[in-house]
Amino acid sequence: MAKTRKKASTKRPTRTSSAAAKARRYVYSFGGGTADGRADMKNLLGGKGANLAEMARLGLPVPAGFTISTDVCTYYYGHGRTYPGILKSQVRAALAKVEKTLGKTFGDAANPLLVSVRSGARASMPGMMDTILNLGLNDETVQGLIAQTRNERFAYDSYRRFVQMYGDVVLDLKPQSKTEEDPFEVALAEKKRARGVTQDTDLTADDLRELVAEFKALIKMRKGVLFPEDPEEQLWGAIGAVFGSWNNARAITYRKLNDIPEEWGTAVNVQSMVFGNMGPDSGTGVAFTRDPSTGENVFYGEFLMNAQGEDVVAGIRTPLPIAELAHQNAKIHAQLMKVRRTLERHYRDVMDIEFTIEQGVLYMLQCRVGKRTAGAAAKIAVDMVAERLITPKTALLRIDPERLNELLRPVFDPKAKTDAIGTGRLLAKGLNAGPGAATGNIAFHAEDAEVMAARGERVILVRNETSPEDIRGMAAAEGILTARGGMTSHAALVGRQMGKVCVVGCGALLIDYATGEMRIDGGHRTVRAGEAISIDGFTGEVFAGAIPTRPSEVVQVVVDKTLEPSKAPLYRLYAQIMKWADQYRRLGVRANADLPEQCEHAVAFGAEGVGLCRTEHMFFGEGKIEPMREMILAESVEERRRALAKLLPLQRADFEGIFRVLAGRPLTVRLIDPPLHEFLPHDEQGQREIAADMGVPYERVHTRVEQLHEFNPMLGFRGCRLGILYPEITEMQARAIFEAAAAVTRQGIPVEPEVMIPLVGHVKEFTLQAELVRRVADDVLRETNTKFRYLVGTMIEVPRGALTADEIGRRADFFSFGTNDLTQTTLGVSRDDAGRFLTPYVEDLEIYPKDPFESLDQNGVGALIRMAVDKGRAANAKLKLGICGEHGGDPASIRFCDTAGLSYVSCSPFRIAIARLAAAQAQLVR
Ligand code: ADP
Ligand code: MG
Ligand code: MG
């Protein structure tokens, strides 16, 4: 059959490439029940190619085709957008194989093979890169298609779509500005107008044939090139466009948002076409093997009869639920149910599939692991363990710790919501695509959403449908609302992935972009851009105005204790996952908490202690700031002591409260840390006020503030430096801690105080303070005649502390890495001043892969930590090691801490669940 190829080039591959390159395989075939590739070859074949191969191996009906590997993409960009010499012959051989399987020939006038050319990167990037369908059509082969299908209208419609897609994607004939309309769509509309029809489907074969010619003329006129009639040329044009699309603006933005490295590249899949638009017995659909929104174990999807693939995802026609297919075509529905079972058993996960029915025959066009909400992820993981599809270990690895936050998301206050319904504020109801409750001001354009969010407004992005161009605006919005599209539309898919509250397919909304308003109820109500609305991603409801939110189920059970666990299914999933996580993690998890109530929350979320209690917050409370200021303004030690004596009982009471809540869990208290001027007002009026309050002259306050002024407070008179020059402050704080510990011990509650001396760079700083603390401890133990264990340690947060960790370690009971300051001092970057350059550093220049204040700079700051761990442990085998910077709640940093051998991480109470899971994962991936 290959002999009948219209234009089979006989040129041999060039011999200039190296021997190694020649031997290399770049093309992998699939179809006809076999495949060269496998699911685990995603790096090479991309996700789509690897899974098409896997489905073919499983015996599922996959149209034959082949995958050009990501290596070619790397080569393409590394060699001035050219291909390895051997690629042409490998593609030709693979194409011949497809031709043989199908008994059709690419470019053959009588019996043409048509293909799609599809992108497919390692990680799925929905709609980010371009796909071309119906490739291989020209004025001759279209006759063959007519002969094959006996459907002239269908053939010309396919041809029309192909020329349009090719013109857009490969030849770049697309709108050049926001206001310009798509030239092809203009021509199409013009044709419909001329024929006096409104629907595409009303155009006849002749109309469509004319359109093909008009489209080609348009390309010639606007782009100065001829539309390529040669299928071979079409194919290579499309392959080049897919590789080229790896670096289009949309793809780049998407990669940034999802941490996908540029080096990965995309593969290209060339696959024989099947047609869902060949009549009422044809169709197309997408489905999830379980509900991706709730995780419920039901087949979940949508389909459209007499439609091509793109139509479902594009959200242009609202598709039907998959259950309806059982009525329309029971045989296909049953077949799909079987595919569902096969895929879930094989992948042991929820899969997201694309299928097409061509004249009653089912074909599988794609499968991949389904994206899901955090709630669904939890439910699916727990259910699949119960079904014995996966082990608890696998279940834990399947859940993104960062996204556990979604389980803690607020919901609308039910009473406020009922009131809103009662007062007629319920505007409409759409599909509940992404859970959570969001209130914000309306933006009808993604750009507006970005601008409004940058101003600090909460925004709901409202669109007819979203497209990949909108992703930055979607990222900026609290929630996304669309008028069209189903549960698998772009908005739903991307919104879910971003963890946004999302309501889609809300057909009652009539959005008028031009006037910036939307009408509901046939125009009875109008809501304008900038006005507040509320969307409920659990139910799909849309409300006018703001609705107050209230805590999630988990928070209600765990923190507020206002809900019974038996009435909280989401909480039970959370509890099960945490139970498994605790079985596998090695790292302890503590909280950064300063007040008894915060400590209580932390314990409720599973904290095993407090890793950082900042005492300065205690100085700001009711009745505390005054003696604090007195202390700072004091002109003699005696005066200072008198002020401190007033603070002592106040601090002691705070510590007592915390010790009681912790009930024997360790409490690390950091001694006073911030520079003293932070406790005094900097403006004249404020200074006059406190001078009057305290009965001292204004000048005295003013002069003291001047004295305390620093050019670089971060590196100034703070941390242990305060306690070293004013030992009476340390003495008072130590006394407050130990007297509280003694009092609580006497109440029969165990205590475990750990006193932490901040900002130590020199061992002498540590010994001066530690001796003082230990002396006070001994005094208190003797005076109160109690017994409890206590530790004195330091925060390692300046490089010199890490560099001399052996010296300090010999004298300290513990180190806690204060990675906020350690990052500032190691990088020489002030976090408060970094905004201007750090954002471009991270986002554009990629100097740091992530914001080093969010995720630990492992090569720099991490190297210091490792050194301090080694030196400290060598000097003192019993040294306790932890981390208390923000990084203690960041999964990647937690993994680092696990490897570095720390004993615990400490993070904010609301990140405890994340830390527990991340710590378990760190062990499981070891
Ligand atoms: P994306 O990665 O953006 O989902 P796809 O490559 O999956 O893009 O293709 C876009 C649409 O075209 C999908 O609906 C897909 O099912 C459909 N499609 C792709 N290849 C074929 C084919 N060979 N036959 C029929 N439909 C196809
Ligand atoms: Mg797809
Ligand atoms: Mg610090």
mmCIF file of C-alpha atoms in Angstrom, residues 246-496:
data_model
loop_
_atom_site.group_PDB
_atom_site.id
_atom_site.type_symbol
_atom_site.label_atom_id
_atom_site.label_comp_id
_atom_site.label_asym_id
_atom_site.label_seq_id
_atom_site.Cartn_x
_atom_site.Cartn_y
_atom_site.Cartn_z
ATOM 1 C CA TRP A 246 5.952 24.275 24.199
ATOM 2 C CA ASN A 247 7.227 27.819 24.332
ATOM 3 C CA ASN A 248 4.055 29.796 23.674
ATOM 4 C CA ALA A 249 2.967 32.339 26.291
ATOM 5 C CA ARG A 250 0.123 30.219 27.665
ATOM 6 C CA ALA A 251 2.344 27.183 28.099
ATOM 7 C CA ILE A 252 5.045 29.219 29.797
ATOM 8 C CA THR A 253 2.596 30.769 32.258
ATOM 9 C CA TYR A 254 1.084 27.377 33.014
ATOM 10 C CA ARG A 255 4.506 25.856 33.627
ATOM 11 C CA LYS A 256 5.382 28.641 36.028
ATOM 12 C CA LEU A 257 2.167 28.256 37.963
ATOM 13 C CA ASN A 258 2.655 24.509 38.216
ATOM 14 C CA ASP A 259 6.408 24.246 38.714
ATOM 15 C CA ILE A 260 6.935 22.342 35.479
ATOM 16 C CA PRO A 261 10.569 22.689 34.347
ATOM 17 C CA GLU A 262 11.177 24.019 30.874
ATOM 18 C CA GLU A 263 13.649 21.219 30.130
ATOM 19 C CA TRP A 264 10.972 18.545 30.187
ATOM 20 C CA GLY A 265 9.683 19.379 26.735
ATOM 21 C CA THR A 266 6.650 17.901 25.065
ATOM 22 C CA ALA A 267 6.144 14.785 22.994
ATOM 23 C CA VAL A 268 4.085 14.741 19.794
ATOM 24 C CA ASN A 269 1.395 12.138 19.255
ATOM 25 C CA VAL A 270 0.254 11.329 15.751
ATOM 26 C CA GLN A 271 -2.901 9.264 15.865
ATOM 27 C CA SER A 272 -5.360 7.992 13.301
ATOM 28 C CA MET A 273 -8.626 9.918 13.367
ATOM 29 C CA VAL A 274 -11.930 8.608 14.557
ATOM 30 C CA PHE A 275 -15.048 10.719 14.108
ATOM 31 C CA GLY A 276 -17.641 11.544 16.672
ATOM 32 C CA ASN A 277 -19.430 13.789 14.236
ATOM 33 C CA MET A 278 -20.536 11.211 11.725
ATOM 34 C CA GLY A 279 -24.184 11.286 12.704
ATOM 35 C CA PRO A 280 -26.518 10.456 15.584
ATOM 36 C CA ASP A 281 -24.804 7.108 16.265
ATOM 37 C CA SER A 282 -21.514 8.937 16.830
ATOM 38 C CA GLY A 283 -20.407 11.103 19.688
ATOM 39 C CA THR A 284 -17.719 12.062 22.077
ATOM 40 C CA GLY A 285 -17.249 12.417 25.802
ATOM 41 C CA VAL A 286 -15.026 12.778 28.790
ATOM 42 C CA ALA A 287 -15.374 11.023 32.104
ATOM 43 C CA PHE A 288 -13.813 10.343 35.465
ATOM 44 C CA THR A 289 -13.908 6.878 36.921
ATOM 45 C CA ARG A 290 -15.150 8.519 40.171
ATOM 46 C CA ASP A 291 -16.595 11.918 40.992
ATOM 47 C CA PRO A 292 -13.580 14.263 41.039
ATOM 48 C CA SER A 293 -15.436 16.800 43.119
ATOM 49 C CA THR A 294 -16.677 14.666 46.005
ATOM 50 C CA GLY A 295 -14.687 11.480 45.434
ATOM 51 C CA GLU A 296 -17.878 9.432 45.435
ATOM 52 C CA ASN A 297 -17.508 6.050 43.769
ATOM 53 C CA VAL A 298 -19.737 6.739 40.771
ATOM 54 C CA PHE A 299 -18.876 6.938 37.086
ATOM 55 C CA TYR A 300 -18.862 10.580 36.335
ATOM 56 C CA GLY A 301 -18.779 12.282 32.992
ATOM 57 C CA GLU A 302 -20.394 14.012 30.104
ATOM 58 C CA PHE A 303 -20.972 13.384 26.436
ATOM 59 C CA LEU A 304 -22.384 14.926 23.317
ATOM 60 C CA MET A 305 -23.738 12.980 20.374
ATOM 61 C CA ASN A 306 -22.739 13.960 16.871
ATOM 62 C CA ALA A 307 -19.805 16.066 18.040
ATOM 63 C CA GLN A 308 -16.037 16.125 17.892
ATOM 64 C CA GLY A 309 -13.776 15.923 20.930
ATOM 65 C CA GLU A 310 -13.142 19.583 21.449
ATOM 66 C CA ASP A 311 -16.845 20.414 21.655
ATOM 67 C CA VAL A 312 -17.248 18.910 25.146
ATOM 68 C CA VAL A 313 -14.217 20.529 26.766
ATOM 69 C CA ALA A 314 -14.636 23.897 25.066
ATOM 70 C CA GLY A 315 -17.860 24.429 26.957
ATOM 71 C CA ILE A 316 -19.691 25.721 23.882
ATOM 72 C CA ARG A 317 -22.575 23.241 24.054
ATOM 73 C CA THR A 318 -23.568 22.005 27.512
ATOM 74 C CA PRO A 319 -23.181 18.241 27.390
ATOM 75 C CA LEU A 320 -25.338 15.504 28.914
ATOM 76 C CA PRO A 321 -24.438 13.496 32.023
ATOM 77 C CA ILE A 322 -22.932 10.105 31.303
ATOM 78 C CA ALA A 323 -25.815 8.245 32.984
ATOM 79 C CA GLU A 324 -27.984 9.483 30.116
ATOM 80 C CA LEU A 325 -25.814 7.477 27.707
ATOM 81 C CA ALA A 326 -27.243 4.322 29.266
ATOM 82 C CA HIS A 327 -30.597 5.324 27.734
ATOM 83 C CA GLN A 328 -29.251 6.537 24.421
ATOM 84 C CA ASN A 329 -26.824 3.689 23.776
ATOM 85 C CA ALA A 330 -26.842 0.962 26.401
ATOM 86 C CA LYS A 331 -24.200 -1.099 24.630
ATOM 87 C CA ILE A 332 -21.623 1.676 24.559
ATOM 88 C CA HIS A 333 -22.466 2.646 28.126
ATOM 89 C CA ALA A 334 -21.871 -0.916 29.293
ATOM 90 C CA GLN A 335 -18.617 -1.018 27.375
ATOM 91 C CA LEU A 336 -17.505 2.197 29.034
ATOM 92 C CA MET A 337 -18.362 0.814 32.460
ATOM 93 C CA LYS A 338 -16.082 -2.077 31.679
ATOM 94 C CA VAL A 339 -13.310 0.259 30.578
ATOM 95 C CA ARG A 340 -13.780 2.122 33.850
ATOM 96 C CA ARG A 341 -13.268 -1.064 35.851
ATOM 97 C CA THR A 342 -10.300 -2.151 33.773
ATOM 98 C CA LEU A 343 -8.560 1.185 34.129
ATOM 99 C CA GLU A 344 -9.155 1.559 37.872
ATOM 100 C CA ARG A 345 -7.963 -1.967 38.579
ATOM 101 C CA HIS A 346 -4.932 -1.462 36.403
ATOM 102 C CA TYR A 347 -3.867 2.015 37.488
ATOM 103 C CA ARG A 348 -5.289 1.650 40.993
ATOM 104 C CA ASP A 349 -6.359 5.238 40.790
ATOM 105 C CA VAL A 350 -9.136 7.451 39.511
ATOM 106 C CA MET A 351 -8.669 8.064 35.805
ATOM 107 C CA ASP A 352 -9.842 10.844 33.568
ATOM 108 C CA ILE A 353 -10.707 9.566 30.096
ATOM 109 C CA GLU A 354 -11.590 10.865 26.635
ATOM 110 C CA PHE A 355 -13.598 8.696 24.330
ATOM 111 C CA THR A 356 -15.238 8.916 20.938
ATOM 112 C CA ILE A 357 -17.958 6.815 19.394
ATOM 113 C CA GLU A 358 -17.768 6.454 15.642
ATOM 114 C CA GLN A 359 -20.911 4.956 14.187
ATOM 115 C CA GLY A 360 -21.578 2.831 17.228
ATOM 116 C CA VAL A 361 -17.969 1.801 17.846
ATOM 117 C CA LEU A 362 -16.165 2.984 20.986
ATOM 118 C CA TYR A 363 -12.604 4.345 20.884
ATOM 119 C CA MET A 364 -10.406 5.491 23.754
ATOM 120 C CA LEU A 365 -8.443 8.638 23.013
ATOM 121 C CA GLN A 366 -6.822 9.514 26.290
ATOM 122 C CA CYS A 367 -6.524 8.557 29.903
ATOM 123 C CA ARG A 368 -4.646 10.063 32.761
ATOM 124 C CA VAL A 369 -4.798 10.139 36.515
ATOM 125 C CA GLY A 370 -7.748 12.381 37.332
ATOM 126 C CA LYS A 371 -7.277 15.718 39.018
ATOM 127 C CA ARG A 372 -9.460 16.031 42.080
ATOM 128 C CA THR A 373 -10.397 18.324 44.898
ATOM 129 C CA ALA A 374 -8.659 17.808 48.215
ATOM 130 C CA GLY A 375 -11.852 16.402 49.685
ATOM 131 C CA ALA A 376 -12.203 13.958 46.812
ATOM 132 C CA ALA A 377 -8.523 13.021 47.128
ATOM 133 C CA ALA A 378 -9.064 12.166 50.774
ATOM 134 C CA LYS A 379 -12.220 10.176 50.077
ATOM 135 C CA ILE A 380 -10.766 8.282 47.138
ATOM 136 C CA ALA A 381 -7.603 7.422 49.059
ATOM 137 C CA VAL A 382 -9.520 6.140 52.081
ATOM 138 C CA ASP A 383 -12.073 4.271 49.937
ATOM 139 C CA MET A 384 -9.436 2.632 47.788
ATOM 140 C CA VAL A 385 -7.649 1.339 50.860
ATOM 141 C CA ALA A 386 -10.951 -0.147 52.013
ATOM 142 C CA GLU A 387 -11.420 -1.683 48.559
ATOM 143 C CA ARG A 388 -7.910 -3.107 48.842
ATOM 144 C CA LEU A 389 -6.867 -1.391 45.641
ATOM 145 C CA ILE A 390 -4.066 0.454 47.424
ATOM 146 C CA THR A 391 -2.221 0.351 50.752
ATOM 147 C CA PRO A 392 -2.299 3.131 53.355
ATOM 148 C CA LYS A 393 1.248 4.039 52.282
ATOM 149 C CA THR A 394 0.116 4.616 48.718
ATOM 150 C CA ALA A 395 -2.917 6.479 49.997
ATOM 151 C CA LEU A 396 -0.685 8.870 51.914
ATOM 152 C CA LEU A 397 1.569 9.473 48.947
ATOM 153 C CA ARG A 398 -1.436 10.299 46.774
ATOM 154 C CA ILE A 399 -2.507 13.318 48.808
ATOM 155 C CA ASP A 400 -0.811 16.649 48.246
ATOM 156 C CA PRO A 401 -0.085 17.952 51.759
ATOM 157 C CA GLU A 402 -0.387 21.545 50.654
ATOM 158 C CA ARG A 403 -3.924 20.890 49.496
ATOM 159 C CA LEU A 404 -5.060 19.502 52.824
ATOM 160 C CA ASN A 405 -5.675 23.169 53.495
ATOM 161 C CA GLU A 406 -8.779 22.849 51.363
ATOM 162 C CA LEU A 407 -10.312 20.575 53.986
ATOM 163 C CA LEU A 408 -9.947 23.427 56.405
ATOM 164 C CA ARG A 409 -11.619 25.890 54.025
ATOM 165 C CA PRO A 410 -14.476 27.978 55.291
ATOM 166 C CA VAL A 411 -18.046 27.273 54.293
ATOM 167 C CA PHE A 412 -20.927 29.746 54.215
ATOM 168 C CA ASP A 413 -22.637 30.294 57.493
ATOM 169 C CA PRO A 414 -25.791 28.196 56.987
ATOM 170 C CA LYS A 415 -28.056 30.689 58.700
ATOM 171 C CA ALA A 416 -26.718 33.586 56.663
ATOM 172 C CA LYS A 417 -27.192 31.494 53.571
ATOM 173 C CA THR A 418 -30.780 30.625 54.475
ATOM 174 C CA ASP A 419 -31.408 34.310 55.083
ATOM 175 C CA ALA A 420 -29.890 35.157 51.718
ATOM 176 C CA ILE A 421 -32.230 32.680 50.061
ATOM 177 C CA GLY A 422 -35.161 34.021 52.053
ATOM 178 C CA THR A 423 -34.473 37.563 50.968
ATOM 179 C CA GLY A 424 -34.261 36.581 47.332
ATOM 180 C CA ARG A 425 -30.540 36.902 46.939
ATOM 181 C CA LEU A 426 -30.082 33.478 45.387
ATOM 182 C CA LEU A 427 -29.407 34.427 41.786
ATOM 183 C CA ALA A 428 -28.874 31.111 40.096
ATOM 184 C CA LYS A 429 -27.478 27.641 40.407
ATOM 185 C CA GLY A 430 -24.692 26.067 38.417
ATOM 186 C CA LEU A 431 -22.554 22.970 38.784
ATOM 187 C CA ASN A 432 -20.458 22.545 41.925
ATOM 188 C CA ALA A 433 -17.060 22.157 40.300
ATOM 189 C CA GLY A 434 -14.699 23.258 43.073
ATOM 190 C CA PRO A 435 -15.661 23.207 46.754
ATOM 191 C CA GLY A 436 -15.435 25.988 49.291
ATOM 192 C CA ALA A 437 -17.229 29.269 49.855
ATOM 193 C CA ALA A 438 -16.070 32.463 48.230
ATOM 194 C CA THR A 439 -17.252 36.023 48.315
ATOM 195 C CA GLY A 440 -15.762 38.749 46.164
ATOM 196 C CA ASN A 441 -16.275 41.489 43.639
ATOM 197 C CA ILE A 442 -17.093 40.607 40.070
ATOM 198 C CA ALA A 443 -14.470 40.789 37.352
ATOM 199 C CA PHE A 444 -15.600 39.864 33.838
ATOM 200 C CA HIS A 445 -12.099 39.790 32.390
ATOM 201 C CA ALA A 446 -9.050 37.919 33.601
ATOM 202 C CA GLU A 447 -6.921 41.056 33.335
ATOM 203 C CA ASP A 448 -9.387 42.954 35.544
ATOM 204 C CA ALA A 449 -9.251 40.155 38.094
ATOM 205 C CA GLU A 450 -5.487 40.479 38.244
ATOM 206 C CA VAL A 451 -5.619 44.240 38.670
ATOM 207 C CA MET A 452 -8.322 44.088 41.353
ATOM 208 C CA ALA A 453 -6.528 41.349 43.276
ATOM 209 C CA ALA A 454 -3.305 43.331 43.134
ATOM 210 C CA ARG A 455 -5.211 46.167 44.829
ATOM 211 C CA GLY A 456 -6.095 43.748 47.607
ATOM 212 C CA GLU A 457 -9.697 43.143 46.571
ATOM 213 C CA ARG A 458 -11.265 39.716 46.751
ATOM 214 C CA VAL A 459 -12.403 38.844 43.259
ATOM 215 C CA ILE A 460 -14.788 36.393 41.648
ATOM 216 C CA LEU A 461 -13.927 35.920 37.984
ATOM 217 C CA VAL A 462 -17.154 35.592 36.005
ATOM 218 C CA ARG A 463 -17.002 34.442 32.371
ATOM 219 C CA ASN A 464 -19.108 32.687 29.778
ATOM 220 C CA GLU A 465 -16.331 30.121 29.729
ATOM 221 C CA THR A 466 -12.658 30.333 30.519
ATOM 222 C CA SER A 467 -9.802 29.549 28.217
ATOM 223 C CA PRO A 468 -6.129 28.991 28.840
ATOM 224 C CA GLU A 469 -5.482 32.694 28.303
ATOM 225 C CA ASP A 470 -7.369 33.377 31.511
ATOM 226 C CA ILE A 471 -5.219 31.394 33.892
ATOM 227 C CA ARG A 472 -3.465 34.313 35.506
ATOM 228 C CA GLY A 473 -6.779 35.929 36.291
ATOM 229 C CA MET A 474 -8.102 32.620 37.573
ATOM 230 C CA ALA A 475 -5.102 32.325 39.852
ATOM 231 C CA ALA A 476 -5.742 35.829 41.188
ATOM 232 C CA ALA A 477 -9.437 35.205 41.894
ATOM 233 C CA GLU A 478 -10.984 33.720 45.032
ATOM 234 C CA GLY A 479 -13.523 31.935 42.939
ATOM 235 C CA ILE A 480 -14.537 31.279 39.344
ATOM 236 C CA LEU A 481 -18.047 31.340 37.935
ATOM 237 C CA THR A 482 -18.921 30.426 34.344
ATOM 238 C CA ALA A 483 -22.177 30.500 32.442
ATOM 239 C CA ARG A 484 -21.376 27.641 30.098
ATOM 240 C CA GLY A 485 -19.511 24.367 30.129
ATOM 241 C CA GLY A 486 -19.726 21.243 32.229
ATOM 242 C CA MET A 487 -17.838 19.622 35.048
ATOM 243 C CA THR A 488 -14.946 18.886 32.747
ATOM 244 C CA SER A 489 -14.778 22.275 31.117
ATOM 245 C CA HIS A 490 -11.573 24.242 31.251
ATOM 246 C CA ALA A 491 -12.810 26.356 34.160
ATOM 247 C CA ALA A 492 -13.716 23.294 36.222
ATOM 248 C CA LEU A 493 -10.520 21.427 35.484
ATOM 249 C CA VAL A 494 -8.128 24.251 36.079
ATOM 250 C CA GLY A 495 -10.100 25.696 38.967
ATOM 251 C CA ARG A 496 -10.011 22.358 40.754
#
